Coordinates of C-alpha atoms and ligand atoms in Angstrom, one line a residue:
X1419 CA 0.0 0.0 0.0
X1420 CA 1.1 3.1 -0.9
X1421 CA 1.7 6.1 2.0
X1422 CA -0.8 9.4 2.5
X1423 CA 1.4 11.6 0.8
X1424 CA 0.8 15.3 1.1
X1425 CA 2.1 18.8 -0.1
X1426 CA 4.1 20.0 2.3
X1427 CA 4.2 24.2 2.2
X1428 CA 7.2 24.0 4.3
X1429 CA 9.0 21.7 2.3
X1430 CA 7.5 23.0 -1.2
X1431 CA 7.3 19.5 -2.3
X1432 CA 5.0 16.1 -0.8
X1433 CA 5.7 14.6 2.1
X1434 CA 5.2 10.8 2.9
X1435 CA 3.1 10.2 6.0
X1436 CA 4.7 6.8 7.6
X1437 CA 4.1 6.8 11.4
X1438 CA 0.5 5.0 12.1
X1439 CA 0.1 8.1 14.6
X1440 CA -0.8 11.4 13.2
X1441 CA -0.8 14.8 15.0
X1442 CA -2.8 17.4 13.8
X1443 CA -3.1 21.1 14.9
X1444 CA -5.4 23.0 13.0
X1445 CA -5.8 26.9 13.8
X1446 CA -9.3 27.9 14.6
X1447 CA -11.4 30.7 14.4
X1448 CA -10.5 34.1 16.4
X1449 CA -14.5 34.3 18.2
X1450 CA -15.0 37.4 17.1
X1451 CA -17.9 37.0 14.4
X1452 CA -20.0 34.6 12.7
X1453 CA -18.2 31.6 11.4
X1454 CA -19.0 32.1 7.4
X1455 CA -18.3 29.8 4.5
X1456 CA -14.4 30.6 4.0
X1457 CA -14.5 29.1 7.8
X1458 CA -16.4 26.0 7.0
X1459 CA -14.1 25.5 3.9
X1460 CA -10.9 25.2 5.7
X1461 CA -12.5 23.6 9.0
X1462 CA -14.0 21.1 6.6
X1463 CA -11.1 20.4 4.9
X1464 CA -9.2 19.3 8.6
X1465 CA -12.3 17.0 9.0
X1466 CA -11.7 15.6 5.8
X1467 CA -7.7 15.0 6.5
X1468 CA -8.3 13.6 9.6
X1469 CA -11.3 11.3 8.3
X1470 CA -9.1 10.0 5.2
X1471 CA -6.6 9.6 7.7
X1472 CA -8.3 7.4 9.7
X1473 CA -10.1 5.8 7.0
X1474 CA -6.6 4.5 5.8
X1475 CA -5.5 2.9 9.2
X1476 CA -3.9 5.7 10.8
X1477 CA -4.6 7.0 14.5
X1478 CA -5.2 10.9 14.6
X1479 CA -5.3 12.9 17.6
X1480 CA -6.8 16.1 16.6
X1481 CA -6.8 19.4 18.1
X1482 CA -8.3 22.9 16.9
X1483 CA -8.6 25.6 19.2
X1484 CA -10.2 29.3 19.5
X1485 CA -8.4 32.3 19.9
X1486 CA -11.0 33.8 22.5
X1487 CA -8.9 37.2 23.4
X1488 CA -7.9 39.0 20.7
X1489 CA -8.1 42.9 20.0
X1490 CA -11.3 42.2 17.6
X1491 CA -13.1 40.6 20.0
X1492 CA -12.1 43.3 23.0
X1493 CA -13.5 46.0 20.7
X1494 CA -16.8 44.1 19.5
X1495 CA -17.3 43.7 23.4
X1496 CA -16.7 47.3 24.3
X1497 CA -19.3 48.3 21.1
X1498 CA -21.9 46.0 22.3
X1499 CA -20.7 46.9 26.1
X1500 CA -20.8 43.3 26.9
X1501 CA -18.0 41.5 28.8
X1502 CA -15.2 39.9 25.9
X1503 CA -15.9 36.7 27.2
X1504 CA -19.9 36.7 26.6
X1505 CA -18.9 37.5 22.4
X1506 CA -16.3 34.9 22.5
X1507 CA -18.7 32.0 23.8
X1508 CA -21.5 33.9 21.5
X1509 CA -19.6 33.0 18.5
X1510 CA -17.9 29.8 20.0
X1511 CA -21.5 28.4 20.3
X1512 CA -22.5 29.5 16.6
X1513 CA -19.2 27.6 15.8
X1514 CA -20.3 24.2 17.7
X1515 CA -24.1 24.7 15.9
X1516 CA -22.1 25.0 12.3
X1517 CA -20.1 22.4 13.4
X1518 CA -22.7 19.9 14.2
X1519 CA -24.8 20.4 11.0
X1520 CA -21.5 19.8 8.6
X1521 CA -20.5 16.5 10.3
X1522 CA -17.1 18.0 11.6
X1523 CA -15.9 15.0 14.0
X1524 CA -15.6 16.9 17.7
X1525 CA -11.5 17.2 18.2
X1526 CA -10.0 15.4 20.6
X1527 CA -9.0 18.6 22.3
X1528 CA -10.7 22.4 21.6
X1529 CA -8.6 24.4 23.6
X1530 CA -9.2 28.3 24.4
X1531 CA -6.4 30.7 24.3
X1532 CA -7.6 32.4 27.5
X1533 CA -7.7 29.3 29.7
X1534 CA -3.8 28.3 28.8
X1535 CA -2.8 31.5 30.2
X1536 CA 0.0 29.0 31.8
X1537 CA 1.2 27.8 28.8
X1538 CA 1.8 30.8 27.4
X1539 CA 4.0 32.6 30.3
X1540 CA 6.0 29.7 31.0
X1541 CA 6.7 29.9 27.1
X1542 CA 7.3 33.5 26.8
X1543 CA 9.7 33.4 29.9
X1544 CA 11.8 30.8 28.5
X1545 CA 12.2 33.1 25.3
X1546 CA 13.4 35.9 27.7
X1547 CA 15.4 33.7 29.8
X1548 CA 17.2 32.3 26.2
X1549 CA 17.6 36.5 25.5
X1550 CA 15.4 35.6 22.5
X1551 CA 12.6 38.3 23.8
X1552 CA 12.8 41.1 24.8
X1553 CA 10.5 43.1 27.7
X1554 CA 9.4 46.5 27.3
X1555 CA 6.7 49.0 28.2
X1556 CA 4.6 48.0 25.8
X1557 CA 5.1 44.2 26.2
X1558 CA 7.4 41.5 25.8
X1559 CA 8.8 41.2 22.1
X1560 CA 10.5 38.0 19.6
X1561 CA 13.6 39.1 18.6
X1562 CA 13.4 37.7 14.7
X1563 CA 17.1 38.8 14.4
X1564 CA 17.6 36.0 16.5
X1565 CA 15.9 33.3 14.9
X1566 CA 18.4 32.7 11.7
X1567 CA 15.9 30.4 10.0
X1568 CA 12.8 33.3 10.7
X1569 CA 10.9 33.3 6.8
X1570 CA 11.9 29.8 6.0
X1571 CA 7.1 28.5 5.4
X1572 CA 6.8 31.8 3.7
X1573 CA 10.0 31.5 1.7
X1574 CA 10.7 35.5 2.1
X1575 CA 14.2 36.8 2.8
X1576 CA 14.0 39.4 6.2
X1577 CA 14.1 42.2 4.0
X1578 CA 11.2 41.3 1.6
X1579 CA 9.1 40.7 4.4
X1580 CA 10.1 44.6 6.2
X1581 CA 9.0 46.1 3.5
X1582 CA 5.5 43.7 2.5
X1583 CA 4.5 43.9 6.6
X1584 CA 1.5 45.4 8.1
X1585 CA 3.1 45.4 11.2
X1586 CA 2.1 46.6 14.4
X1587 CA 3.8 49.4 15.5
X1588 CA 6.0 50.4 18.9
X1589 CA 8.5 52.7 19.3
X1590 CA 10.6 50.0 21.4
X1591 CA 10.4 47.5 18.9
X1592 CA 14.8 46.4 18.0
X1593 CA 13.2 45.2 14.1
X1594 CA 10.1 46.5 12.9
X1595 CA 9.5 42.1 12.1
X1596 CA 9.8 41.8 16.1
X1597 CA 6.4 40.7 17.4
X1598 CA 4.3 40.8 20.7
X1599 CA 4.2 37.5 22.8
X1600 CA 3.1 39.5 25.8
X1601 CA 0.7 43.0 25.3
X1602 CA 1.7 45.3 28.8
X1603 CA -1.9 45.9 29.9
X1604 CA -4.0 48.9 29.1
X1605 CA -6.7 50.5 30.5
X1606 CA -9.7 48.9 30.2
X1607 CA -8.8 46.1 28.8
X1608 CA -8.7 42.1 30.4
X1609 CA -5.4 41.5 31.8
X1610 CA -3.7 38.6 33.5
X1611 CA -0.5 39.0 36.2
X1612 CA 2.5 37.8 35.2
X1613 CA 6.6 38.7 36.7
X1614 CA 7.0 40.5 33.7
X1615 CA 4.4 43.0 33.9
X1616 CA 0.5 42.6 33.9
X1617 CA -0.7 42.1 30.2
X1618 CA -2.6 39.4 27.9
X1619 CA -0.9 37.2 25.1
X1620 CA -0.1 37.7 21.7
X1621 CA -2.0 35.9 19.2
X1622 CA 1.3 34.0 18.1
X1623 CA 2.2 32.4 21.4
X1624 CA -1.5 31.1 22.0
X1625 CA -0.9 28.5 19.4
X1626 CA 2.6 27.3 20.1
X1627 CA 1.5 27.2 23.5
X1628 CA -1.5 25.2 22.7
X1629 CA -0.2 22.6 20.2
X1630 CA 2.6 21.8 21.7
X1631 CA 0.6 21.5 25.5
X1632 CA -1.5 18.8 23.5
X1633 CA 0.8 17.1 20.9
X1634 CA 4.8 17.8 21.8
X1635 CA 7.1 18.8 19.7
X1636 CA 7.2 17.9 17.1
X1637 CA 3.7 16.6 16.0
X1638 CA 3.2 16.0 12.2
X1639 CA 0.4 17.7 10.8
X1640 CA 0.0 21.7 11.3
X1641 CA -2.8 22.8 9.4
X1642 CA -4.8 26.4 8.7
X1643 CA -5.7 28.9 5.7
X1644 CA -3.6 30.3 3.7
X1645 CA -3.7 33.4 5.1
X1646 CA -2.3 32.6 8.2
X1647 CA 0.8 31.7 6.5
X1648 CA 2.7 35.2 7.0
X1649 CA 3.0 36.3 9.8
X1650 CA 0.9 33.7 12.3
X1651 CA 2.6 30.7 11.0
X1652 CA 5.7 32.0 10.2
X1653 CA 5.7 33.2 14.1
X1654 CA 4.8 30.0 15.1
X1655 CA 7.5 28.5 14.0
X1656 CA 10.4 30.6 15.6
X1657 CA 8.2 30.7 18.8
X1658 CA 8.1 27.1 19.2
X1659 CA 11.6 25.9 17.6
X1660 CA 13.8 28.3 19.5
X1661 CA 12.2 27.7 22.8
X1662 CA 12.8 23.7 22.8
X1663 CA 15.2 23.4 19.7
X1664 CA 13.1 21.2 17.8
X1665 CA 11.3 21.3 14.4
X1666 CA 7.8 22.3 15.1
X1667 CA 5.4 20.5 12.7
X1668 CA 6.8 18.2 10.2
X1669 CA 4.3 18.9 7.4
X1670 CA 1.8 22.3 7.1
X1671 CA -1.1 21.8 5.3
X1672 CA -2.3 25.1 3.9
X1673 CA -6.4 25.4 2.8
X1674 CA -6.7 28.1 -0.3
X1675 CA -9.3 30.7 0.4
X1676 CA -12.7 31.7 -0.7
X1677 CA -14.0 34.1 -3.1
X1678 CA -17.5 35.1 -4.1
X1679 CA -17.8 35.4 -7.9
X1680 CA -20.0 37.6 -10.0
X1681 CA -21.8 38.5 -6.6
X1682 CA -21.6 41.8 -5.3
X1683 CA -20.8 41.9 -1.1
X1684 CA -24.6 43.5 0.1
X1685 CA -26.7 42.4 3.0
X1686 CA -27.7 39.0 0.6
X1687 CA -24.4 37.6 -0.3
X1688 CA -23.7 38.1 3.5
X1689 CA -26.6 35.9 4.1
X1690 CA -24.8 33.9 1.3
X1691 CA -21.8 33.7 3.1
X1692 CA -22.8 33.7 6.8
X1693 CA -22.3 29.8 7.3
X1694 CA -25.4 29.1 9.3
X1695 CA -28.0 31.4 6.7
X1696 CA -26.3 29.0 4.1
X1697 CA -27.5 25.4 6.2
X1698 CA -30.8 27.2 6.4
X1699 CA -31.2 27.2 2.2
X1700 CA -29.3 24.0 1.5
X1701 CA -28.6 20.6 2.7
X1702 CA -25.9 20.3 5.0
X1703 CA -24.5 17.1 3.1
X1704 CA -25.0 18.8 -0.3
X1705 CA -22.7 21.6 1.3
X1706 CA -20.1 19.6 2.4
X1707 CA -20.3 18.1 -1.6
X1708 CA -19.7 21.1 -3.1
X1709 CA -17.0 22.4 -0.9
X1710 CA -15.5 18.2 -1.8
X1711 CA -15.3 19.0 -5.4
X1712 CA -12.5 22.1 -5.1
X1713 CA -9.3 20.5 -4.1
X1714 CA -8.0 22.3 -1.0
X1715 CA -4.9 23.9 -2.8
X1716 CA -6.8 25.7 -5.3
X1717 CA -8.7 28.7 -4.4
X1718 CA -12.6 28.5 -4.8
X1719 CA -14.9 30.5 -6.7
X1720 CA -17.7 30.0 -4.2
X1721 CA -20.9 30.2 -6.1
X1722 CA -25.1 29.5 -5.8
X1723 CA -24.7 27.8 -9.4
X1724 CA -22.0 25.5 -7.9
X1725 CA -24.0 24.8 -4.5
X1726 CA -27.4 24.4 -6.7
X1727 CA -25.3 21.5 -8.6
X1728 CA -24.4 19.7 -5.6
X1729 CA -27.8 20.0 -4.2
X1730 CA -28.8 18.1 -7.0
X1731 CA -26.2 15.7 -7.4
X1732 CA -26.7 15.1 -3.5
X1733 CA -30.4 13.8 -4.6
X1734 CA -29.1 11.8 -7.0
X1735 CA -27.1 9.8 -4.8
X1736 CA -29.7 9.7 -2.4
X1737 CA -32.5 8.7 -4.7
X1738 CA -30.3 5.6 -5.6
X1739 CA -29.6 4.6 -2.4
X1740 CA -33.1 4.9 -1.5
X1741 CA -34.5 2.4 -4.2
X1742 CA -32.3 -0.5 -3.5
X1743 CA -34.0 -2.6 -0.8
X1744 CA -31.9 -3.9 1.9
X1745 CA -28.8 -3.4 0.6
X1746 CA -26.3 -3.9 4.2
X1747 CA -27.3 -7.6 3.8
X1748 CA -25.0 -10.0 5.7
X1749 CA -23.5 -11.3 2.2
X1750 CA -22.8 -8.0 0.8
X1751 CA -19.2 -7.0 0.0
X1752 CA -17.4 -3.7 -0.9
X1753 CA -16.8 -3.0 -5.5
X1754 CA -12.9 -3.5 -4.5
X1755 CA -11.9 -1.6 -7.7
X1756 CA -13.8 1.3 -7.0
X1757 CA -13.0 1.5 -3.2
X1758 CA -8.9 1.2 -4.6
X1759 CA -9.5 4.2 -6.9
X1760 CA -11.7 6.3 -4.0
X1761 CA -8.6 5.6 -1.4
X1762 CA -5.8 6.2 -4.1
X1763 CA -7.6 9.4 -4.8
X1764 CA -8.1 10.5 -1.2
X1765 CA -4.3 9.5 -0.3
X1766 CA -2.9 11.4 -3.1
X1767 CA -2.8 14.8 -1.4
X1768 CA -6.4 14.4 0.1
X1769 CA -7.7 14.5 -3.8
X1770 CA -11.3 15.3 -2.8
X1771 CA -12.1 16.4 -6.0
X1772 CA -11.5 12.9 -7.5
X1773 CA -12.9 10.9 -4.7
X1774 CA -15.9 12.7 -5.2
X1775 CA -15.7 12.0 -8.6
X1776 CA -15.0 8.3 -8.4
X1777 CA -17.9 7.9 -6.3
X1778 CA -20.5 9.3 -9.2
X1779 CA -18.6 7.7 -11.7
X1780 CA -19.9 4.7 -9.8
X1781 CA -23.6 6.2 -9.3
X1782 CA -23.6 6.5 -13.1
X1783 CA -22.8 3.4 -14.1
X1784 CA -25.0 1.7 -11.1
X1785 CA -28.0 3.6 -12.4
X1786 CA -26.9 2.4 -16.2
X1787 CA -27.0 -1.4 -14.8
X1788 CA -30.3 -0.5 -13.2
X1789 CA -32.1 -0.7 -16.7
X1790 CA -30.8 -3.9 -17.1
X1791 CA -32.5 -4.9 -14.2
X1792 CA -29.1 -6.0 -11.8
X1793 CA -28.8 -6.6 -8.4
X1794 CA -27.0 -3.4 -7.1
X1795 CA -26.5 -4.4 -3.3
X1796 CA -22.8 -4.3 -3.9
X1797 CA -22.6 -1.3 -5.8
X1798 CA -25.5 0.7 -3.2
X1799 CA -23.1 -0.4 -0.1
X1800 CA -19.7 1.0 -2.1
X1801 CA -21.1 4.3 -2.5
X1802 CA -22.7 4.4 1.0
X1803 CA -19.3 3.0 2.2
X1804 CA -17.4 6.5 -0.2
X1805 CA -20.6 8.8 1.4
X1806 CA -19.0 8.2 4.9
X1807 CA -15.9 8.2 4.5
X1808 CA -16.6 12.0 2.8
X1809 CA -19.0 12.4 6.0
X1810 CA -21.5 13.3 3.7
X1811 CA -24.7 11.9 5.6
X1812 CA -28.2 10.2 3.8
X1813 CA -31.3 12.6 4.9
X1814 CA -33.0 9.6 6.6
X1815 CA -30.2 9.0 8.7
X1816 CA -31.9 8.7 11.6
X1817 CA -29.2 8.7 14.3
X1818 CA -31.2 5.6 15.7
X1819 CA -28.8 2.0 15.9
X1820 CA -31.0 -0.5 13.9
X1821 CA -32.2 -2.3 16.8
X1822 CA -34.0 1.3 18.5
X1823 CA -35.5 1.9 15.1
X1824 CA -36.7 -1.8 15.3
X1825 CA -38.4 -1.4 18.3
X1826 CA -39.5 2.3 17.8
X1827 CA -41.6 0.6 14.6
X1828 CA -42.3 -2.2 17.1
X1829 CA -43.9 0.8 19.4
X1830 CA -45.7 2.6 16.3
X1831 CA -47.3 -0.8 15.8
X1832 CA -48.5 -1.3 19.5
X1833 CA -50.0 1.9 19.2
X1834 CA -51.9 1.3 16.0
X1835 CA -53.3 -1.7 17.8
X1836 CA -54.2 -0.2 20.3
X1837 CA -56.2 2.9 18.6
X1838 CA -57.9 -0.4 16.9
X1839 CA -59.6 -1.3 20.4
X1840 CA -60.2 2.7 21.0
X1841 CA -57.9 2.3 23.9
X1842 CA -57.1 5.7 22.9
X1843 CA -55.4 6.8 26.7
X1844 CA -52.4 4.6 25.9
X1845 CA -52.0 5.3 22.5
X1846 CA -51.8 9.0 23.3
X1847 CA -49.8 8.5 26.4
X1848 CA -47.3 6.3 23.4
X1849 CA -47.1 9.4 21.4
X1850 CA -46.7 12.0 23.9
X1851 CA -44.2 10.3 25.4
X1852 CA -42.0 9.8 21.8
X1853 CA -42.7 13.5 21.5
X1854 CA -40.7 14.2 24.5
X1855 CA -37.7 12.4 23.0
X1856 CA -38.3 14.7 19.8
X1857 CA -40.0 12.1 17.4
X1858 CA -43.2 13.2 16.0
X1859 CA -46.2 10.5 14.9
X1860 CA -48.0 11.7 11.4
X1861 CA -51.0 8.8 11.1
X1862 CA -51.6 8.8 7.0
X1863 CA -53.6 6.6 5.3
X1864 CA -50.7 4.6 4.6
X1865 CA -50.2 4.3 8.6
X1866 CA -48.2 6.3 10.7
X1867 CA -44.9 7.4 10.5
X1868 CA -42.2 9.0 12.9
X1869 CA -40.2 11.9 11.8
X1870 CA -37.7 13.9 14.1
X1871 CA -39.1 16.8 15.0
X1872 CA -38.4 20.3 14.0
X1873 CA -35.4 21.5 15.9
X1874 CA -34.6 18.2 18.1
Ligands
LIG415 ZN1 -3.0 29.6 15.2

């Protein structure tokens, strides 16, 4: 079997993934705002690495955290004169809500920046005890000139980067590259003690404090957009290899952004970008398909065309899978051919694009065979078995194990029996009490069936 191999932006060419344990750090949202669909496209992408990942044999710990103080998110609080932690759990449960409807597997760990306080001072005071940082008035600074290797992921020389920067300014700064690790307190704004000088952490440090707290050093897999490339990554890195002379991550796995074509930005493309307005117009799973077919290196045009066409290929797949009876027999085996091109695909620099592909090539040639009348029990439990491993879920998916759906029909039958002898107090009393567990009864003609209900 060949290894997961996968583009390495540190490395600028593919690395090989051979240990069966794989690290991953992936850089979450700053709580600031509503997650929107440049979010769910590089969050998803994680989810996807980690599922293939796992899919393939290997074991993945997986950690993404929140960066829950953060200038953005002080000044959001002062304009809605809230406290800053009451807009970072705002948006952190708006995050967990988005994350629930795409399928994103919960992380092993979810760490906040703000409760690894600890972390993050016993890291900045080893950079000032190494005379790597630098204290000041204004807070505690890296010292890039001391970091030899510092523009080695972005691939920019020291002075390319000076003059590209948006830096923040300080008149103490040694090199106007130098960056915060520690911000000396200001008035009225959250603070924490510390021996050099009461203040709150950069937005650097939080990260190789966090990873490294979770994973060691090294870990394999660093992951995040592109856009956090220069500086956040780039800061990462000299952080967390000159404090424990280490590498840092072994591969970075960088998601390419999100751009809205041919629609102007007014209050409806933000309710077309605004990740949970988007789940309220389309299926979740026909999200997640779209988002599939754009390989993760390659920026997307994100349009309504483009979702429209997974919506309906999404129905496709589903209608298929609907109209084959009782496919997960006990004798029913896996296509192996088209599960070896769906994992070669997926293992070939997480090639979503022709997974996905693979897995309608299949749908079209099972619903060609369907005219001639085959048996498609095989080729229905193949693309189910391709569905999951994409976490892209069937409507009906009732979250029920088979045998609590047996014996809910079992109850729905009872009940019907019992409205037959007009003992109508225990049929109710049946209903009521399924209603409380958030399945609704709808008695038809046909008889009755359960539904979840709205919301549950
Ligand atoms: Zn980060």
């Amino acid at each position: 079997m060949k290894p997961f191999r996968l583009y390495n932006t540190l490395t600028r060419d593919y690395t090989e993934i051979h240990t069966p344990r794989v690290r991953i750090y992936m850089c979450g949202m700053t709580v600031q705002d509503s997650p929107h669909m440049g979010h769910v496209r590089t969050f998803l992408m994680g989810d996807m690495l980690r599922r293939a990942l796992e899919f393939l044999g290997y074991e993945v710990l997986y950690v993404q955290n929140f960066t829950d103080i953060d200038d953005k998110i002080i000044q959001r609080a002062r304009d809605e004169q809230l406290d800053w932690r009451q807009i970072a759990d705002r948006y952190i449960q708006e995050y967990h809500q988005v994350r629930a409807r795409m399928n994103f597997l919960p992380p092993y760990a979810e760490p906040r920046a703000a409760l690894h306080i600890e972390e993050i001072l016993a890291l900045t005071r080893r950079l000032l005890d190494l005379g790597i940082a630098y204290s000041t008035p204004d807070g505690v600074f890296f010292s890039v000139d001391k970091f030899p290797s510092y523009g080695k992921l972005s691939g920019k020389k020291l002075d390319d980067l000076v003059a590209g920067a948006r830096v923040e300014p300080s008149p103490h700064k040694r090199n106007p590259l130098d960056f915060a690790l520690w911000k000396a307190r200001k008035e009225g704004e959250p603070y924490w003690y510390a021996p050099f000088g009461e203040g709150r952490p950069g937005w650097h440090i939080e990260c190789s404090a966090m990873s490294t707290h979770y994973l060691g050093q090294p870990f394999e897999i660093h992951a995040g957009g592109t856009d956090l490339i220069f500086p956040h990554h780039e800061n990462e890195i000299a952080q967390s290899e000159a404090a424990h002379e280490h590498p840092f991550a072994q591969a970075w796995f960088h998601v390419e952004m999100m751009q809205l074509k041919g629609e102007k930005m007014s209050k409806s493309t933000g309710l077309f970008f605004r990740a949970l307005d988007v789940l309220e117009q389309y299926p979740a799973p026909a999200v997640r398909l779209y988002l599939l077919q754009h390989h993760y290196r390659t920026p997307m045009d994100y349009t309504r065309e483009g979702l429209e066409g997974a919506t309906r290929a999404y129905g496709r797949l589903v209608r298929f899978l609907q109209a084959i009876p009782d496919f997960e027999g006990h004798h029913v085996t896996l296509l192996p051919d088209w599960m070896e091109r769906f994992e070669e695909a997926l293992r070939d620099d997480l090639n979503t694009p022709q997974a996905v592909g693979t897995m309608f090539a299949l749908l079209n040639e099972s619903y060609s065979r369907r005219q001639e009348g085959a048996s498609l029990a095989r080729e229905a439990l193949t693309l189910q078995t391709m569905m999951q491993t994409l976490g892209i879920t069937l409507p009906q998916d009732t979250g029920l194990s088979r045998l609590s759906e047996e014996l809910l029909e079992l109850l729905i039958h009872v009940r019907g029996e019992l409205r037959k002898v007009r003992a109508f107090e225990l049929a109710d009393h049946i209903r009521d009490e399924l209603g409380k567990r958030g399945i609704a009864l709808e008695d038809t003609p046909e008889g009755t069936r359960w539904t979840w209900k709205q919301g549950a």
